[in-house]
Every structure is written in structure tokens, then in C-alpha cells.
Amino acid sequence: AALAVVVLAAGGYVYVNTTKVEKVEGEKGLSMQINKAAKEIVMPAEVNGKYFTEPTRHGVVFVSGSNGQKSVLRGLSNEKEFHDALLAIGAKAGNNVTMEDMKAGPKNGKSVQGDKLNVFVKWEGSNGEIPFDKIIKATEKRPMDIRFGGNLPAAKKANTGCVLCLDSCAVGITSDAAYPTGTTQNKVVQFYGDKDVLPKDGTRVSVIFRLAE
């Protein structure tokens, strides 16, 4: 059998040489997993059933952030560490959306740029990976286009915890370019968690972010 060597390093990273997976410890003793070879990050999260019936622009938010209870999924990993993990797997940030852009009207918004990410969710009984867009209901459905927006300085300043926003955002680490800024503020489109797809409130899930080819 192969020898497994685990090294604890500064910042909470755990390097396992047999799988080449790095781990960053988060909330509730659970770790975000970073696989550089697969260009993949797996973040633990929980379902927030509140947004089965109430609209939100937040797909995944770190539970300890100021918006931690405002998302379809409560992320259990720090959004700033997630940003660095995306850099580690080779993703390039767009950093093109400003706070001024967030004041857009319903027809003059800006779409987030940055490397494209394919995002999935899985949980016990999900029968494999579910595309993230399948867990979201929208009053106007568009093909999901999640981008690495970056926004680290804004994330550090605001401490909202935003990991994945459902429309283009100046603070969220990733967001959906299919919906430009101004989409939710002007109620052009409203988003909900899909109770017919997601498991019940509080269920532990894994959110998988893969760098698109």
C-alpha cells in the first residue's frame, strides 16, 4: 500500500501526497478540498430552506459572513480562502465589476468576467452530481455562466462571505455572467432554491467548482 504522508502547514492547509488533495479547515470541523491536478474545489455547505419561498441573489455564502443566512446554501468555508484556492487551481479573476456598477438600472448592467467555472452540488442520495443551475429557480431562466470575478479587496472590506452570487457582483468571489449587475436590485429576475430538487433544510451538501476547459 502507498504511504500516506500528512503535513500540517501554516494557514490550516493539509497536504496528502497519495491523493494530491489540499485541505483548508472551515466551520464545523469540515474542510474545503483543493485538487490542483483536477482543477477542482469541493466546499462543504448546508441547505437553507428559507429561500425555497423567499427570493435571494445569493447562491452560496460563508456562514460566518454578514450575509451568511441570506443564501440558498450556507457555505462552511471562508470566501477569502476560496478565492486563493481558485488561484491555486489556475483560475484567473476578471476583477471588472465595481461598486459603481452595482448601481445599474434594469437595462445598463455589466456582466462579470473571469475564468468560467462549472459548478455542481451533491449530497447523500443525490444520485451523483447535480448542476448548480438545476437547484435554482428563476423567474427568467438563462443558461448559467459562473465566472471567477475575483473581488478580493471588496470581499475583505465588506466581509459579507459571498462565494457565489446569482447575478454579476462586485463583492462575490464568483457570480453568474448571464445576469448583469442591476438584475436583482431592479427585480428584473428573482431567484429561489428549488425545493423539488434540493434536500430539506439543514442537509449537508458538497459544492463542486471545476475550472472549465
JSON list of N, CA and C in Angstrom, two decimals, residues 64-127:
[
{"chain": "A", "resi": 64, "resn": "SER", "atom": "N", "xyz": [-20.28, 32.41, 8.29]},
{"chain": "A", "resi": 64, "resn": "SER", "atom": "CA", "xyz": [-19.83, 33.40, 9.26]},
{"chain": "A", "resi": 64, "resn": "SER", "atom": "C", "xyz": [-19.75, 34.82, 8.69]},
{"chain": "A", "resi": 65, "resn": "GLY", "atom": "N", "xyz": [-20.07, 34.99, 7.41]},
{"chain": "A", "resi": 65, "resn": "GLY", "atom": "CA", "xyz": [-20.10, 36.32, 6.82]},
{"chain": "A", "resi": 65, "resn": "GLY", "atom": "C", "xyz": [-21.38, 37.05, 7.19]},
{"chain": "A", "resi": 66, "resn": "SER", "atom": "N", "xyz": [-21.43, 38.35, 6.92]},
{"chain": "A", "resi": 66, "resn": "SER", "atom": "CA", "xyz": [-22.60, 39.15, 7.29]},
{"chain": "A", "resi": 66, "resn": "SER", "atom": "C", "xyz": [-23.85, 38.74, 6.50]},
{"chain": "A", "resi": 67, "resn": "ASN", "atom": "N", "xyz": [-23.65, 38.10, 5.34]},
{"chain": "A", "resi": 67, "resn": "ASN", "atom": "CA", "xyz": [-24.78, 37.58, 4.55]},
{"chain": "A", "resi": 67, "resn": "ASN", "atom": "C", "xyz": [-24.94, 36.07, 4.70]},
{"chain": "A", "resi": 68, "resn": "GLY", "atom": "N", "xyz": [-24.36, 35.52, 5.74]},
{"chain": "A", "resi": 68, "resn": "GLY", "atom": "CA", "xyz": [-24.30, 34.07, 5.91]},
{"chain": "A", "resi": 68, "resn": "GLY", "atom": "C", "xyz": [-25.62, 33.35, 6.01]},
{"chain": "A", "resi": 69, "resn": "GLN", "atom": "N", "xyz": [-26.69, 34.09, 6.34]},
{"chain": "A", "resi": 69, "resn": "GLN", "atom": "CA", "xyz": [-28.01, 33.47, 6.43]},
{"chain": "A", "resi": 69, "resn": "GLN", "atom": "C", "xyz": [-28.92, 33.91, 5.28]},
{"chain": "A", "resi": 70, "resn": "LYS", "atom": "N", "xyz": [-28.32, 34.45, 4.22]},
{"chain": "A", "resi": 70, "resn": "LYS", "atom": "CA", "xyz": [-29.12, 35.01, 3.13]},
{"chain": "A", "resi": 70, "resn": "LYS", "atom": "C", "xyz": [-28.98, 34.23, 1.82]},
{"chain": "A", "resi": 71, "resn": "SER", "atom": "N", "xyz": [-28.46, 33.02, 1.88]},
{"chain": "A", "resi": 71, "resn": "SER", "atom": "CA", "xyz": [-28.17, 32.28, 0.65]},
{"chain": "A", "resi": 71, "resn": "SER", "atom": "C", "xyz": [-28.89, 30.94, 0.60]},
{"chain": "A", "resi": 72, "resn": "VAL", "atom": "N", "xyz": [-29.05, 30.44, -0.62]},
{"chain": "A", "resi": 72, "resn": "VAL", "atom": "CA", "xyz": [-29.67, 29.13, -0.84]},
{"chain": "A", "resi": 72, "resn": "VAL", "atom": "C", "xyz": [-28.86, 28.04, -0.12]},
{"chain": "A", "resi": 73, "resn": "LEU", "atom": "N", "xyz": [-27.53, 28.16, -0.18]},
{"chain": "A", "resi": 73, "resn": "LEU", "atom": "CA", "xyz": [-26.63, 27.24, 0.53]},
{"chain": "A", "resi": 73, "resn": "LEU", "atom": "C", "xyz": [-25.73, 28.04, 1.45]},
{"chain": "A", "resi": 74, "resn": "ARG", "atom": "N", "xyz": [-25.65, 27.61, 2.71]},
{"chain": "A", "resi": 74, "resn": "ARG", "atom": "CA", "xyz": [-24.71, 28.22, 3.67]},
{"chain": "A", "resi": 74, "resn": "ARG", "atom": "C", "xyz": [-23.36, 27.54, 3.50]},
{"chain": "A", "resi": 75, "resn": "GLY", "atom": "N", "xyz": [-22.37, 28.27, 3.00]},
{"chain": "A", "resi": 75, "resn": "GLY", "atom": "CA", "xyz": [-21.04, 27.70, 2.82]},
{"chain": "A", "resi": 75, "resn": "GLY", "atom": "C", "xyz": [-20.34, 27.55, 4.16]},
{"chain": "A", "resi": 76, "resn": "LEU", "atom": "N", "xyz": [-19.56, 26.49, 4.29]},
{"chain": "A", "resi": 76, "resn": "LEU", "atom": "CA", "xyz": [-18.84, 26.23, 5.53]},
{"chain": "A", "resi": 76, "resn": "LEU", "atom": "C", "xyz": [-17.34, 26.48, 5.38]},
{"chain": "A", "resi": 77, "resn": "SER", "atom": "N", "xyz": [-16.98, 27.22, 4.31]},
{"chain": "A", "resi": 77, "resn": "SER", "atom": "CA", "xyz": [-15.59, 27.60, 4.08]},
{"chain": "A", "resi": 77, "resn": "SER", "atom": "C", "xyz": [-15.51, 29.10, 3.84]},
{"chain": "A", "resi": 78, "resn": "ASN", "atom": "N", "xyz": [-14.41, 29.69, 4.29]},
{"chain": "A", "resi": 78, "resn": "ASN", "atom": "CA", "xyz": [-14.19, 31.13, 4.17]},
{"chain": "A", "resi": 78, "resn": "ASN", "atom": "C", "xyz": [-14.05, 31.55, 2.71]},
{"chain": "A", "resi": 79, "resn": "GLU", "atom": "N", "xyz": [-14.76, 32.62, 2.32]},
{"chain": "A", "resi": 79, "resn": "GLU", "atom": "CA", "xyz": [-14.75, 33.05, 0.93]},
{"chain": "A", "resi": 79, "resn": "GLU", "atom": "C", "xyz": [-13.38, 33.56, 0.47]},
{"chain": "A", "resi": 80, "resn": "LYS", "atom": "N", "xyz": [-12.60, 34.13, 1.38]},
{"chain": "A", "resi": 80, "resn": "LYS", "atom": "CA", "xyz": [-11.28, 34.64, 1.01]},
{"chain": "A", "resi": 80, "resn": "LYS", "atom": "C", "xyz": [-10.33, 33.46, 0.75]},
{"chain": "A", "resi": 81, "resn": "GLU", "atom": "N", "xyz": [-10.42, 32.41, 1.55]},
{"chain": "A", "resi": 81, "resn": "GLU", "atom": "CA", "xyz": [-9.63, 31.21, 1.30]},
{"chain": "A", "resi": 81, "resn": "GLU", "atom": "C", "xyz": [-10.08, 30.53, 0.01]},
{"chain": "A", "resi": 82, "resn": "PHE", "atom": "N", "xyz": [-11.38, 30.61, -0.29]},
{"chain": "A", "resi": 82, "resn": "PHE", "atom": "CA", "xyz": [-11.90, 30.08, -1.54]},
{"chain": "A", "resi": 82, "resn": "PHE", "atom": "C", "xyz": [-11.30, 30.83, -2.73]},
{"chain": "A", "resi": 83, "resn": "HIS", "atom": "N", "xyz": [-11.20, 32.14, -2.62]},
{"chain": "A", "resi": 83, "resn": "HIS", "atom": "CA", "xyz": [-10.57, 32.96, -3.67]},
{"chain": "A", "resi": 83, "resn": "HIS", "atom": "C", "xyz": [-9.15, 32.47, -3.94]},
{"chain": "A", "resi": 84, "resn": "ASP", "atom": "N", "xyz": [-8.38, 32.26, -2.87]},
{"chain": "A", "resi": 84, "resn": "ASP", "atom": "CA", "xyz": [-7.00, 31.82, -3.02]},
{"chain": "A", "resi": 84, "resn": "ASP", "atom": "C", "xyz": [-6.93, 30.40, -3.58]},
{"chain": "A", "resi": 85, "resn": "ALA", "atom": "N", "xyz": [-7.93, 29.58, -3.24]},
{"chain": "A", "resi": 85, "resn": "ALA", "atom": "CA", "xyz": [-7.97, 28.22, -3.77]},
{"chain": "A", "resi": 85, "resn": "ALA", "atom": "C", "xyz": [-8.21, 28.24, -5.28]},
{"chain": "A", "resi": 86, "resn": "LEU", "atom": "N", "xyz": [-9.05, 29.16, -5.75]},
{"chain": "A", "resi": 86, "resn": "LEU", "atom": "CA", "xyz": [-9.26, 29.28, -7.20]},
{"chain": "A", "resi": 86, "resn": "LEU", "atom": "C", "xyz": [-7.97, 29.67, -7.91]},
{"chain": "A", "resi": 87, "resn": "LEU", "atom": "N", "xyz": [-7.22, 30.58, -7.34]},
{"chain": "A", "resi": 87, "resn": "LEU", "atom": "CA", "xyz": [-5.91, 30.92, -7.91]},
{"chain": "A", "resi": 87, "resn": "LEU", "atom": "C", "xyz": [-5.00, 29.70, -7.94]},
{"chain": "A", "resi": 88, "resn": "ALA", "atom": "N", "xyz": [-5.07, 28.90, -6.89]},
{"chain": "A", "resi": 88, "resn": "ALA", "atom": "CA", "xyz": [-4.20, 27.73, -6.77]},
{"chain": "A", "resi": 88, "resn": "ALA", "atom": "C", "xyz": [-4.49, 26.68, -7.85]},
{"chain": "A", "resi": 89, "resn": "ILE", "atom": "N", "xyz": [-5.75, 26.59, -8.31]},
{"chain": "A", "resi": 89, "resn": "ILE", "atom": "CA", "xyz": [-6.06, 25.62, -9.36]},
{"chain": "A", "resi": 89, "resn": "ILE", "atom": "C", "xyz": [-5.87, 26.22, -10.76]},
{"chain": "A", "resi": 90, "resn": "GLY", "atom": "N", "xyz": [-5.39, 27.46, -10.81]},
{"chain": "A", "resi": 90, "resn": "GLY", "atom": "CA", "xyz": [-5.05, 28.06, -12.10]},
{"chain": "A", "resi": 90, "resn": "GLY", "atom": "C", "xyz": [-6.09, 28.98, -12.68]},
{"chain": "A", "resi": 91, "resn": "ALA", "atom": "N", "xyz": [-7.13, 29.32, -11.91]},
{"chain": "A", "resi": 91, "resn": "ALA", "atom": "CA", "xyz": [-8.18, 30.20, -12.41]},
{"chain": "A", "resi": 91, "resn": "ALA", "atom": "C", "xyz": [-7.70, 31.66, -12.38]},
{"chain": "A", "resi": 92, "resn": "LYS", "atom": "N", "xyz": [-8.11, 32.42, -13.39]},
{"chain": "A", "resi": 92, "resn": "LYS", "atom": "CA", "xyz": [-7.77, 33.84, -13.48]},
{"chain": "A", "resi": 92, "resn": "LYS", "atom": "C", "xyz": [-9.03, 34.67, -13.22]},
{"chain": "A", "resi": 93, "resn": "ALA", "atom": "N", "xyz": [-8.88, 35.67, -12.34]},
{"chain": "A", "resi": 93, "resn": "ALA", "atom": "CA", "xyz": [-10.01, 36.51, -11.94]},
{"chain": "A", "resi": 93, "resn": "ALA", "atom": "C", "xyz": [-10.26, 37.62, -12.95]},
{"chain": "A", "resi": 94, "resn": "GLY", "atom": "N", "xyz": [-11.54, 38.01, -13.10]},
{"chain": "A", "resi": 94, "resn": "GLY", "atom": "CA", "xyz": [-11.90, 39.09, -14.01]},
{"chain": "A", "resi": 94, "resn": "GLY", "atom": "C", "xyz": [-11.67, 40.46, -13.41]},
{"chain": "A", "resi": 95, "resn": "ASN", "atom": "N", "xyz": [-12.08, 40.62, -12.16]},
{"chain": "A", "resi": 95, "resn": "ASN", "atom": "CA", "xyz": [-11.92, 41.90, -11.43]},
{"chain": "A", "resi": 95, "resn": "ASN", "atom": "C", "xyz": [-12.39, 43.10, -12.26]},
{"chain": "A", "resi": 96, "resn": "ASN", "atom": "N", "xyz": [-13.53, 42.96, -12.92]},
{"chain": "A", "resi": 96, "resn": "ASN", "atom": "CA", "xyz": [-14.01, 44.02, -13.81]},
{"chain": "A", "resi": 96, "resn": "ASN", "atom": "C", "xyz": [-15.27, 44.72, -13.31]},
{"chain": "A", "resi": 97, "resn": "VAL", "atom": "N", "xyz": [-15.88, 44.22, -12.23]},
{"chain": "A", "resi": 97, "resn": "VAL", "atom": "CA", "xyz": [-17.13, 44.83, -11.74]},
{"chain": "A", "resi": 97, "resn": "VAL", "atom": "C", "xyz": [-16.82, 45.69, -10.52]},
{"chain": "A", "resi": 98, "resn": "THR", "atom": "N", "xyz": [-17.28, 46.93, -10.55]},
{"chain": "A", "resi": 98, "resn": "THR", "atom": "CA", "xyz": [-17.03, 47.88, -9.46]},
{"chain": "A", "resi": 98, "resn": "THR", "atom": "C", "xyz": [-18.30, 48.11, -8.65]},
{"chain": "A", "resi": 99, "resn": "MET", "atom": "N", "xyz": [-18.14, 48.73, -7.50]},
{"chain": "A", "resi": 99, "resn": "MET", "atom": "CA", "xyz": [-19.30, 49.06, -6.67]},
{"chain": "A", "resi": 99, "resn": "MET", "atom": "C", "xyz": [-20.21, 50.04, -7.40]},
{"chain": "A", "resi": 100, "resn": "GLU", "atom": "N", "xyz": [-19.64, 50.88, -8.24]},
{"chain": "A", "resi": 100, "resn": "GLU", "atom": "CA", "xyz": [-20.46, 51.81, -9.03]},
{"chain": "A", "resi": 100, "resn": "GLU", "atom": "C", "xyz": [-21.35, 51.04, -10.01]},
{"chain": "A", "resi": 101, "resn": "ASP", "atom": "N", "xyz": [-20.82, 49.95, -10.55]},
{"chain": "A", "resi": 101, "resn": "ASP", "atom": "CA", "xyz": [-21.60, 49.11, -11.47]},
{"chain": "A", "resi": 101, "resn": "ASP", "atom": "C", "xyz": [-22.82, 48.50, -10.78]},
{"chain": "A", "resi": 102, "resn": "MET", "atom": "N", "xyz": [-22.74, 48.34, -9.46]},
{"chain": "A", "resi": 102, "resn": "MET", "atom": "CA", "xyz": [-23.85, 47.74, -8.72]},
{"chain": "A", "resi": 102, "resn": "MET", "atom": "C", "xyz": [-25.07, 48.67, -8.64]},
{"chain": "A", "resi": 103, "resn": "LYS", "atom": "N", "xyz": [-24.89, 49.92, -9.05]},
{"chain": "A", "resi": 103, "resn": "LYS", "atom": "CA", "xyz": [-25.99, 50.88, -9.05]},
{"chain": "A", "resi": 103, "resn": "LYS", "atom": "C", "xyz": [-26.75, 50.89, -10.38]},
{"chain": "A", "resi": 104, "resn": "ALA", "atom": "N", "xyz": [-26.46, 49.93, -11.24]},
{"chain": "A", "resi": 104, "resn": "ALA", "atom": "CA", "xyz": [-27.03, 49.89, -12.59]},
{"chain": "A", "resi": 104, "resn": "ALA", "atom": "C", "xyz": [-28.55, 49.81, -12.55]},
{"chain": "A", "resi": 105, "resn": "GLY", "atom": "N", "xyz": [-29.15, 50.33, -13.60]},
{"chain": "A", "resi": 105, "resn": "GLY", "atom": "CA", "xyz": [-30.58, 50.18, -13.79]},
{"chain": "A", "resi": 105, "resn": "GLY", "atom": "C", "xyz": [-30.89, 48.83, -14.40]},
{"chain": "A", "resi": 106, "resn": "PRO", "atom": "N", "xyz": [-32.15, 48.61, -14.77]},
{"chain": "A", "resi": 106, "resn": "PRO", "atom": "CA", "xyz": [-32.55, 47.29, -15.28]},
{"chain": "A", "resi": 106, "resn": "PRO", "atom": "C", "xyz": [-31.98, 46.95, -16.66]},
{"chain": "A", "resi": 107, "resn": "LYS", "atom": "N", "xyz": [-31.46, 47.95, -17.39]},
{"chain": "A", "resi": 107, "resn": "LYS", "atom": "CA", "xyz": [-31.03, 47.69, -18.77]},
{"chain": "A", "resi": 107, "resn": "LYS", "atom": "C", "xyz": [-29.59, 48.09, -19.06]},
{"chain": "A", "resi": 108, "resn": "ASN", "atom": "N", "xyz": [-28.85, 48.58, -18.07]},
{"chain": "A", "resi": 108, "resn": "ASN", "atom": "CA", "xyz": [-27.48, 49.02, -18.35]},
{"chain": "A", "resi": 108, "resn": "ASN", "atom": "C", "xyz": [-26.46, 48.38, -17.43]},
{"chain": "A", "resi": 109, "resn": "GLY", "atom": "N", "xyz": [-26.71, 47.16, -17.00]},
{"chain": "A", "resi": 109, "resn": "GLY", "atom": "CA", "xyz": [-25.80, 46.47, -16.10]},
{"chain": "A", "resi": 109, "resn": "GLY", "atom": "C", "xyz": [-24.57, 45.92, -16.81]},
{"chain": "A", "resi": 110, "resn": "LYS", "atom": "N", "xyz": [-23.58, 45.52, -16.02]},
{"chain": "A", "resi": 110, "resn": "LYS", "atom": "CA", "xyz": [-22.33, 44.94, -16.53]},
{"chain": "A", "resi": 110, "resn": "LYS", "atom": "C", "xyz": [-22.26, 43.47, -16.10]},
{"chain": "A", "resi": 111, "resn": "SER", "atom": "N", "xyz": [-21.77, 42.63, -17.01]},
{"chain": "A", "resi": 111, "resn": "SER", "atom": "CA", "xyz": [-21.60, 41.21, -16.70]},
{"chain": "A", "resi": 111, "resn": "SER", "atom": "C", "xyz": [-20.19, 40.93, -16.19]},
{"chain": "A", "resi": 112, "resn": "VAL", "atom": "N", "xyz": [-20.12, 40.10, -15.18]},
{"chain": "A", "resi": 112, "resn": "VAL", "atom": "CA", "xyz": [-18.84, 39.72, -14.59]},
{"chain": "A", "resi": 112, "resn": "VAL", "atom": "C", "xyz": [-17.99, 38.97, -15.61]},
{"chain": "A", "resi": 113, "resn": "GLN", "atom": "N", "xyz": [-16.68, 39.18, -15.52]},
{"chain": "A", "resi": 113, "resn": "GLN", "atom": "CA", "xyz": [-15.72, 38.44, -16.35]},
{"chain": "A", "resi": 113, "resn": "GLN", "atom": "C", "xyz": [-14.85, 37.57, -15.44]},
{"chain": "A", "resi": 114, "resn": "GLY", "atom": "N", "xyz": [-13.93, 36.85, -16.07]},
{"chain": "A", "resi": 114, "resn": "GLY", "atom": "CA", "xyz": [-13.07, 35.93, -15.35]},
{"chain": "A", "resi": 114, "resn": "GLY", "atom": "C", "xyz": [-13.23, 34.53, -15.89]},
{"chain": "A", "resi": 115, "resn": "ASP", "atom": "N", "xyz": [-12.37, 33.62, -15.48]},
{"chain": "A", "resi": 115, "resn": "ASP", "atom": "CA", "xyz": [-12.44, 32.25, -15.98]},
{"chain": "A", "resi": 115, "resn": "ASP", "atom": "C", "xyz": [-13.77, 31.60, -15.62]},
{"chain": "A", "resi": 116, "resn": "LYS", "atom": "N", "xyz": [-14.25, 30.80, -16.55]},
{"chain": "A", "resi": 116, "resn": "LYS", "atom": "CA", "xyz": [-15.53, 30.11, -16.38]},
{"chain": "A", "resi": 116, "resn": "LYS", "atom": "C", "xyz": [-15.37, 28.90, -15.46]},
{"chain": "A", "resi": 117, "resn": "LEU", "atom": "N", "xyz": [-16.35, 28.69, -14.61]},
{"chain": "A", "resi": 117, "resn": "LEU", "atom": "CA", "xyz": [-16.37, 27.56, -13.68]},
{"chain": "A", "resi": 117, "resn": "LEU", "atom": "C", "xyz": [-17.64, 26.74, -13.90]},
{"chain": "A", "resi": 118, "resn": "ASN", "atom": "N", "xyz": [-17.48, 25.43, -13.92]},
{"chain": "A", "resi": 118, "resn": "ASN", "atom": "CA", "xyz": [-18.63, 24.54, -13.92]},
{"chain": "A", "resi": 118, "resn": "ASN", "atom": "C", "xyz": [-18.90, 24.13, -12.47]},
{"chain": "A", "resi": 119, "resn": "VAL", "atom": "N", "xyz": [-20.11, 24.34, -12.01]},
{"chain": "A", "resi": 119, "resn": "VAL", "atom": "CA", "xyz": [-20.43, 24.17, -10.60]},
{"chain": "A", "resi": 119, "resn": "VAL", "atom": "C", "xyz": [-21.52, 23.11, -10.44]},
{"chain": "A", "resi": 120, "resn": "PHE", "atom": "N", "xyz": [-21.31, 22.23, -9.48]},
{"chain": "A", "resi": 120, "resn": "PHE", "atom": "CA", "xyz": [-22.24, 21.13, -9.21]},
{"chain": "A", "resi": 120, "resn": "PHE", "atom": "C", "xyz": [-22.48, 21.03, -7.71]},
{"chain": "A", "resi": 121, "resn": "VAL", "atom": "N", "xyz": [-23.55, 20.32, -7.35]},
{"chain": "A", "resi": 121, "resn": "VAL", "atom": "CA", "xyz": [-23.86, 20.05, -5.95]},
{"chain": "A", "resi": 121, "resn": "VAL", "atom": "C", "xyz": [-24.16, 18.57, -5.82]},
{"chain": "A", "resi": 122, "resn": "LYS", "atom": "N", "xyz": [-23.72, 17.98, -4.71]},
{"chain": "A", "resi": 122, "resn": "LYS", "atom": "CA", "xyz": [-24.10, 16.59, -4.45]},
{"chain": "A", "resi": 122, "resn": "LYS", "atom": "C", "xyz": [-24.34, 16.42, -2.96]},
{"chain": "A", "resi": 123, "resn": "TRP", "atom": "N", "xyz": [-25.13, 15.41, -2.62]},
{"chain": "A", "resi": 123, "resn": "TRP", "atom": "CA", "xyz": [-25.44, 15.10, -1.23]},
{"chain": "A", "resi": 123, "resn": "TRP", "atom": "C", "xyz": [-25.81, 13.63, -1.15]},
{"chain": "A", "resi": 124, "resn": "GLU", "atom": "N", "xyz": [-25.88, 13.12, 0.03]},
{"chain": "A", "resi": 124, "resn": "GLU", "atom": "CA", "xyz": [-26.26, 11.72, 0.20]},
{"chain": "A", "resi": 124, "resn": "GLU", "atom": "C", "xyz": [-27.65, 11.49, -0.39]},
{"chain": "A", "resi": 125, "resn": "GLY", "atom": "N", "xyz": [-27.72, 10.64, -1.37]},
{"chain": "A", "resi": 125, "resn": "GLY", "atom": "CA", "xyz": [-29.00, 10.36, -2.02]},
{"chain": "A", "resi": 125, "resn": "GLY", "atom": "C", "xyz": [-29.24, 11.18, -3.28]},
{"chain": "A", "resi": 126, "resn": "SER", "atom": "N", "xyz": [-28.28, 12.02, -3.68]},
{"chain": "A", "resi": 126, "resn": "SER", "atom": "CA", "xyz": [-28.48, 12.86, -4.87]},
{"chain": "A", "resi": 126, "resn": "SER", "atom": "C", "xyz": [-28.30, 12.10, -6.18]},
{"chain": "A", "resi": 127, "resn": "ASN", "atom": "N", "xyz": [-27.77, 10.88, -6.09]},
{"chain": "A", "resi": 127, "resn": "ASN", "atom": "CA", "xyz": [-27.52, 10.06, -7.28]},
{"chain": "A", "resi": 127, "resn": "ASN", "atom": "C", "xyz": [-26.56, 10.77, -8.22]}
]
